Backbone as ProteinMPNN parsed JSONL, in Angstrom:
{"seq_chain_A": "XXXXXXXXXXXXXXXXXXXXXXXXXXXXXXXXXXXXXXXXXXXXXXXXXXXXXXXXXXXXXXXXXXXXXXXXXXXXXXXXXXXXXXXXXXXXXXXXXXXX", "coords_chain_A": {"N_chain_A": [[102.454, -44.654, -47.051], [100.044, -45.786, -46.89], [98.83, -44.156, -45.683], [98.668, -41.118, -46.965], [96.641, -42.388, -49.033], [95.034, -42.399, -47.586], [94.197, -40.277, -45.959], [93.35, -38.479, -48.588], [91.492, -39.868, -49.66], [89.522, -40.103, -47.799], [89.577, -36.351, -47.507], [88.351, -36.623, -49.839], [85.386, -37.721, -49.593], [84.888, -35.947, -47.512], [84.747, -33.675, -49.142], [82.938, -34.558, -51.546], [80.468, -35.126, -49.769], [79.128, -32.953, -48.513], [77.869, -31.387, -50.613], [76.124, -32.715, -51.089], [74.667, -32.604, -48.616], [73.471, -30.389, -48.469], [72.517, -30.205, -50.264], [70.41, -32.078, -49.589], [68.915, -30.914, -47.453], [67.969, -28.935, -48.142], [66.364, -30.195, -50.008], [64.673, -31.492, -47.627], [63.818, -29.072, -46.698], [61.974, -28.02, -48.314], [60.413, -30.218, -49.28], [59.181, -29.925, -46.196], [58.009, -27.04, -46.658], [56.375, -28.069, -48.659], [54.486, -29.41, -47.126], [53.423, -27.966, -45.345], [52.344, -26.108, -46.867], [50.139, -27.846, -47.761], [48.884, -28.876, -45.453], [47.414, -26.457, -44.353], [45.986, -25.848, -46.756], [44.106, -27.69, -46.439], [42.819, -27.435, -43.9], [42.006, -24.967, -44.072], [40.189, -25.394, -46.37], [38.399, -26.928, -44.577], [37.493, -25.25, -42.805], [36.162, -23.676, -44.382], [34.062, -26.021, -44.858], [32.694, -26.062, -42.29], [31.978, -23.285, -41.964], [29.727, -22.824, -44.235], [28.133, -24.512, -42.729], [26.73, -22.807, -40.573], [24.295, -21.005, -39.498], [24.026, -18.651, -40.839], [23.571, -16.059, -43.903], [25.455, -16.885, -46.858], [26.912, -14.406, -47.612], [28.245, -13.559, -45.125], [29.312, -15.669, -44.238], [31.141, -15.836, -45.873], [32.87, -14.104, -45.366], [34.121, -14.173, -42.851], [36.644, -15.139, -40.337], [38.892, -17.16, -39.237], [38.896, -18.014, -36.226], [36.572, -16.609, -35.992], [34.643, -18.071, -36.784], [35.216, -20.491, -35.46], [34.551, -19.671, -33.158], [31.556, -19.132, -33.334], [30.281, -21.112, -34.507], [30.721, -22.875, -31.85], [29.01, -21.417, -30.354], [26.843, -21.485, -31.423], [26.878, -24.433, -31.198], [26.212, -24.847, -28.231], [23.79, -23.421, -27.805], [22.129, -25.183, -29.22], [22.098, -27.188, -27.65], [21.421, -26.261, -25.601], [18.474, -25.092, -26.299], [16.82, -27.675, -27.506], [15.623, -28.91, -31.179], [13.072, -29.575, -30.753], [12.151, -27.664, -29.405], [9.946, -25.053, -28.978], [10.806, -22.616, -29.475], [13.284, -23.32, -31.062], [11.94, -23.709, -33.4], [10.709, -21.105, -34.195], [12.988, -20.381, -34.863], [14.003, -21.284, -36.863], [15.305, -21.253, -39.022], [17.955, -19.487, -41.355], [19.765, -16.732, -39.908], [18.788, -13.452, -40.74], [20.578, -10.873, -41.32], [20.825, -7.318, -41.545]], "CA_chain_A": [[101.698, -44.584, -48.273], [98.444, -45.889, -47.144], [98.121, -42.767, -44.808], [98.091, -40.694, -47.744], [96.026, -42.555, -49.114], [93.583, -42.759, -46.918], [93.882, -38.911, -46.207], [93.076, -38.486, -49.81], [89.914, -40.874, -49.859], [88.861, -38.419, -46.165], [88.832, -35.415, -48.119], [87.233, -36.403, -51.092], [84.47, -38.237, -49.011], [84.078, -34.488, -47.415], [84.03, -32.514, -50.258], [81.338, -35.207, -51.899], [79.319, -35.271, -48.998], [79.018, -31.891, -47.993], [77.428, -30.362, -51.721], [74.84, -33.688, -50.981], [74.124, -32.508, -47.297], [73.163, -29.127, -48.391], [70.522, -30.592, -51.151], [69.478, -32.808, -48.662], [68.431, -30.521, -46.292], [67.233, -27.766, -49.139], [65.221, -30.729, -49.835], [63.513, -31.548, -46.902], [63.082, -27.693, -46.483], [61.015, -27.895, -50.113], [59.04, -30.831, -48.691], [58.241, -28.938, -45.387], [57.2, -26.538, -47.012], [54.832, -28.591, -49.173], [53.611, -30.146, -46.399], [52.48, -27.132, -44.474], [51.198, -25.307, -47.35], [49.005, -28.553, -48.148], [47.868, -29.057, -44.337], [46.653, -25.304, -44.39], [44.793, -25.952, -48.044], [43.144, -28.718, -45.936], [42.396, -26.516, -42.8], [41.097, -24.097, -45.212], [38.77, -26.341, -46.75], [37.838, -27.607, -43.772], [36.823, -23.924, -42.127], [34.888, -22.993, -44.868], [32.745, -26.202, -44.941], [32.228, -25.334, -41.273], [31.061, -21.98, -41.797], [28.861, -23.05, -44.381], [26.927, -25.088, -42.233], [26.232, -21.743, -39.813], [22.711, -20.82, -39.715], [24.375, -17.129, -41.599], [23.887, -15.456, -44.932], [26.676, -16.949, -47.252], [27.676, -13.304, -47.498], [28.437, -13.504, -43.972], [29.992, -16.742, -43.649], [32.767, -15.638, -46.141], [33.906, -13.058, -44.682], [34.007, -14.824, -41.369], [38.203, -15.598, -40.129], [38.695, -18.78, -38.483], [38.575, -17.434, -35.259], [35.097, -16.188, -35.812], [33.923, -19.584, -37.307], [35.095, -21.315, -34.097], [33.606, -18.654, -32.273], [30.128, -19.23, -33.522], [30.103, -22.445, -34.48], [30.808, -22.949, -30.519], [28.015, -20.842, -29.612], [25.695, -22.091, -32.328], [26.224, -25.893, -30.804], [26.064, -24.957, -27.313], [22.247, -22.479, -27.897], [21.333, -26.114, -29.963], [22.287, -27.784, -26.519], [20.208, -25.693, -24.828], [17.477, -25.491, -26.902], [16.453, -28.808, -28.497], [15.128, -28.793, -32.022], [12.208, -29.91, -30.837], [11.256, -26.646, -28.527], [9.329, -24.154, -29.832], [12.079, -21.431, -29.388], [14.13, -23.635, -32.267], [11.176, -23.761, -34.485], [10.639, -20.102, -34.475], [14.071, -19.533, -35.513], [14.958, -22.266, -37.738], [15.563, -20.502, -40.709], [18.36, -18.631, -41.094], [19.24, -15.189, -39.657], [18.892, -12.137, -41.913], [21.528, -9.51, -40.629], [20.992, -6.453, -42.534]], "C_chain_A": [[100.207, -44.724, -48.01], [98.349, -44.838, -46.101], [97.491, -41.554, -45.406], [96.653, -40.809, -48.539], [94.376, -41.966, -48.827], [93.034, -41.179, -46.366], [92.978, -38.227, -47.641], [91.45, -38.927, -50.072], [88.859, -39.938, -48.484], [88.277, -37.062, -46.785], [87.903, -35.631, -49.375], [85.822, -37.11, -50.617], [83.995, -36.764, -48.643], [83.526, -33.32, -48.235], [82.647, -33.263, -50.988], [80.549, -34.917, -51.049], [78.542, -33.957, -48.799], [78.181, -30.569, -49.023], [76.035, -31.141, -51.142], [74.433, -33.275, -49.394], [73.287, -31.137, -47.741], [72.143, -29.365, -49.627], [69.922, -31.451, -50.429], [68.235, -31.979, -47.169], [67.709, -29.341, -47.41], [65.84, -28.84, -49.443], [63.89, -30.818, -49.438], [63.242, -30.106, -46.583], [61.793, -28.042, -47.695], [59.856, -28.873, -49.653], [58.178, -30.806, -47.124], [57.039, -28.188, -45.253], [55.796, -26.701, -47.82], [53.948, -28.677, -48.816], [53.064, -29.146, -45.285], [51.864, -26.862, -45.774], [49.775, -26.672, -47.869], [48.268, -28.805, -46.715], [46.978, -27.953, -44.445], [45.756, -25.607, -45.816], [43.851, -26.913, -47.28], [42.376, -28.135, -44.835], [41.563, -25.883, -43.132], [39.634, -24.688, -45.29], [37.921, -26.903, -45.68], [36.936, -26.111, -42.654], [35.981, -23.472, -42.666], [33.667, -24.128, -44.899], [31.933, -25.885, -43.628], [31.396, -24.561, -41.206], [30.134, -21.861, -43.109], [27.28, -23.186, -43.845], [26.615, -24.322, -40.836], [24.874, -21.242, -40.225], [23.048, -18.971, -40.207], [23.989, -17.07, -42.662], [25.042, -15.727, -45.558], [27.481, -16.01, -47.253], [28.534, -12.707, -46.747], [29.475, -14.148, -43.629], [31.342, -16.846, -44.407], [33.636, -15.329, -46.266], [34.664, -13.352, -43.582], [35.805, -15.037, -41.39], [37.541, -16.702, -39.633], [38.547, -18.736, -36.991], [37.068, -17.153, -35.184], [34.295, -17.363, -36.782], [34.1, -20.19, -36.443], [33.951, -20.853, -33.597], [31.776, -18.942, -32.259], [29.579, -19.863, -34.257], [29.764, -23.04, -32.73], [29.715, -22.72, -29.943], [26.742, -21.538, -30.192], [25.419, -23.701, -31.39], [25.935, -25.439, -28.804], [24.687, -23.758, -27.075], [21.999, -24.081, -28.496], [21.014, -27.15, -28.509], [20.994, -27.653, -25.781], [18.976, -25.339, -24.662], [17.057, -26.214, -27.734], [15.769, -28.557, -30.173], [13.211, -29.212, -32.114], [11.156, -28.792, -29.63], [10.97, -25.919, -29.587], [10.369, -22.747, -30.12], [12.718, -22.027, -31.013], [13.251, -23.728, -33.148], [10.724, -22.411, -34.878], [11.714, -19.631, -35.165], [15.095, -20.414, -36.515], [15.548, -21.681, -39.165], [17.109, -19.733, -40.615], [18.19, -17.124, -40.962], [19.708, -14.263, -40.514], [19.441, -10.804, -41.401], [21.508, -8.325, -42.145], [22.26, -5.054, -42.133]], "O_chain_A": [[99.316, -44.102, -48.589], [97.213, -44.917, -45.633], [96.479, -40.973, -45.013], [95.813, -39.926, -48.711], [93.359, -41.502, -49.343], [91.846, -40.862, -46.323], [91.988, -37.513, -47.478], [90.53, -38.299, -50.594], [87.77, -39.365, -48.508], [87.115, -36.662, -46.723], [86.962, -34.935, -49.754], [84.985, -37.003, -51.513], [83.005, -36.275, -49.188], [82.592, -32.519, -48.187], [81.541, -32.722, -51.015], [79.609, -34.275, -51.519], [77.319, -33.965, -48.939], [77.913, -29.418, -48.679], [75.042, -30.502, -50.794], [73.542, -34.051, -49.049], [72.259, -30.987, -47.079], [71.119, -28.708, -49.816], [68.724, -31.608, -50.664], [67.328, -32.342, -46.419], [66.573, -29.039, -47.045], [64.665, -28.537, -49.232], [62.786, -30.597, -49.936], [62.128, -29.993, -46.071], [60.645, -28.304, -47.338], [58.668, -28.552, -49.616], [57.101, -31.33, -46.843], [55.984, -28.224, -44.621], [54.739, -26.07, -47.813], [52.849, -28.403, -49.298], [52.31, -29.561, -44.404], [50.757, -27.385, -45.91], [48.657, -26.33, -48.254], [47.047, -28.943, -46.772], [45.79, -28.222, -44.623], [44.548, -25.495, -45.604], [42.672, -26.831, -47.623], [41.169, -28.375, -44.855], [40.41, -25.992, -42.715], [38.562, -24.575, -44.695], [36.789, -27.318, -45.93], [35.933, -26.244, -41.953], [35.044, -22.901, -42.108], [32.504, -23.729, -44.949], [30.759, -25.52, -43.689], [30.299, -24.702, -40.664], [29.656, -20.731, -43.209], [26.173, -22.692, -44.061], [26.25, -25.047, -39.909], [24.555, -21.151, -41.41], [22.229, -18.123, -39.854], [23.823, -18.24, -43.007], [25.973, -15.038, -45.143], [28.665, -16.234, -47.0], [29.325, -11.813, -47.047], [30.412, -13.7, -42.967], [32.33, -17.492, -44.055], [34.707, -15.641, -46.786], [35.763, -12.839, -43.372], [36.298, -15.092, -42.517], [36.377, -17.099, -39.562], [37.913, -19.699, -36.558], [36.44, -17.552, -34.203], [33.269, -17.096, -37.409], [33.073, -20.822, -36.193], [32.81, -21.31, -33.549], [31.014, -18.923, -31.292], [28.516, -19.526, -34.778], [28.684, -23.559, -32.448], [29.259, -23.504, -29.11], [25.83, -22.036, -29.532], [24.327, -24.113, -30.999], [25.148, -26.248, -28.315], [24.711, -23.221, -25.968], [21.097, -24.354, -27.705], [19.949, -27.741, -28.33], [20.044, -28.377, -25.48], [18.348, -25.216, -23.611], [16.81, -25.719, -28.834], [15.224, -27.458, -30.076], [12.416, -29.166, -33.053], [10.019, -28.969, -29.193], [11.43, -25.966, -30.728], [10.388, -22.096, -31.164], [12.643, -21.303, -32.005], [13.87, -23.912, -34.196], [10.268, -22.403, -36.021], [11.629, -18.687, -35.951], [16.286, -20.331, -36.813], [16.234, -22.091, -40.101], [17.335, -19.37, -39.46], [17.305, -16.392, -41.404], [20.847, -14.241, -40.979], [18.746, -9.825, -41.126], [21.97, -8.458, -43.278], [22.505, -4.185, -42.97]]}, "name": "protein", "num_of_chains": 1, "seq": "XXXXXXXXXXXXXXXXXXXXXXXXXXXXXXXXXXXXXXXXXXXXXXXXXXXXXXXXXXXXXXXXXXXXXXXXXXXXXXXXXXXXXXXXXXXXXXXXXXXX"}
């Protein structure tokens, strides 16, 4: 008798469990996915204040990919490296540049 039982109490433990495994995991898919698409909104935000602060034409800077905001961001600090703000080279060209 208690084999039945306890057969009995087995399957219905599997059939319960097994609807709750499959929202558990739909779940954490759903909050995966949250959680990339909110890192990338943050990435985002974080590339364009970047390419803000490029010595470009906003027109320029928001077209720019993220690739080409590394890119010349990179270059931008390593020409600042090389020419101090306090040479005459960086005072000729402090302004931004006007790409027509």
């Amino acid at each position: 008798m208690s084999t039945s039982v306890e057969l009995q109490a087995t399957e219905i433990t599997q059939h319960c469990s097994e609807p709750l495994k499959e929202i558990r995991v739909e779940d954490m898919k759903e909050k995966s996915k949250n959680a990339a698409r909110t890192r990338r909104e943050k990435e985002n935000a974080e590339f364009l204040e970047l390419a803000k602060l490029l010595p470009l034409p906003s027109a320029i800077t928001t077209q720019l990919d993220k690739a080409s905001i590394i890119r010349l961001s990179t270059s931008y600090l390593k020409m600042r490296a090389l020419f101090p703000e306090d040479s005459i080279l960086m005072k000729q060209h402090s302004t931004p540049i006007q790409i027509q």
